[in-house]
Coordinates of C-alpha atoms in Angstrom, one line a residue:
M1 CA -4.5 -5.3 6.3
M2 CA -6.7 -3.9 9.0
V3 CA -8.9 -6.1 11.0
V4 CA -11.9 -3.8 10.4
A5 CA -11.3 -3.8 6.7
T6 CA -13.6 -6.7 6.1
D7 CA -16.0 -4.9 3.8
E8 CA -15.7 -2.8 0.6
D9 CA -15.4 0.5 2.4
G10 CA -12.8 -0.7 4.9
G11 CA -15.1 -0.7 7.9
G12 CA -15.8 3.0 7.4
N13 CA -12.2 4.1 7.5
V14 CA -11.8 5.0 3.8
G15 CA -12.6 8.7 4.7
Q16 CA -9.3 8.8 6.6
I17 CA -7.3 7.6 3.6
P18 CA -6.2 10.5 1.3
L19 CA -6.6 8.4 -1.8
Q20 CA -10.2 7.7 -0.7
R21 CA -10.1 4.0 -1.4
M22 CA -8.8 0.7 -0.1
V23 CA -5.7 -0.9 -1.5
E24 CA -6.1 -3.5 -4.2
P25 CA -4.2 -6.8 -3.5
A26 CA -2.5 -6.4 -6.9
E27 CA -1.0 -3.1 -5.8
I28 CA 0.8 -4.8 -2.9
A29 CA 1.8 -7.7 -5.1
N30 CA 3.3 -5.3 -7.7
L31 CA 5.4 -3.7 -5.0
A32 CA 6.7 -7.1 -3.8
V33 CA 7.4 -8.1 -7.4
F34 CA 9.3 -4.9 -8.1
L35 CA 11.4 -5.3 -4.9
A36 CA 12.2 -8.9 -5.8
S37 CA 13.3 -7.8 -9.3
D38 CA 16.6 -6.6 -10.7
E39 CA 14.9 -3.2 -11.3
S40 CA 15.3 -2.6 -7.5
S41 CA 18.9 -3.7 -7.3
F42 CA 20.1 -0.3 -5.9
I43 CA 17.4 -0.2 -3.2
T44 CA 18.7 -1.3 0.2
G45 CA 17.4 -1.1 3.8
T46 CA 14.3 1.0 3.2
E47 CA 10.7 0.8 4.4
H48 CA 8.0 1.1 1.7
V49 CA 4.7 2.3 3.0
A50 CA 1.7 1.5 0.9
D51 CA -1.0 3.2 2.9
G52 CA -2.7 5.5 0.4
G53 CA -1.1 8.5 1.9
M54 CA -2.3 8.1 5.5
T55 CA 1.1 8.6 7.1
A56 CA 1.9 11.5 4.8
S57 CA -0.9 13.7 6.0

């Protein structure tokens, strides 16, 4: 997701992520599958941030 995240440690930026790791592709895929499912039928017009807590801190 980041241009510098081309290696396992995210180009040295993992220390800035509260969860201390890069996202796994399956985690983003799981969010997309959930949002496309009937389980999310009451969710409308929201933004879902999958950033390991970076914007929360």
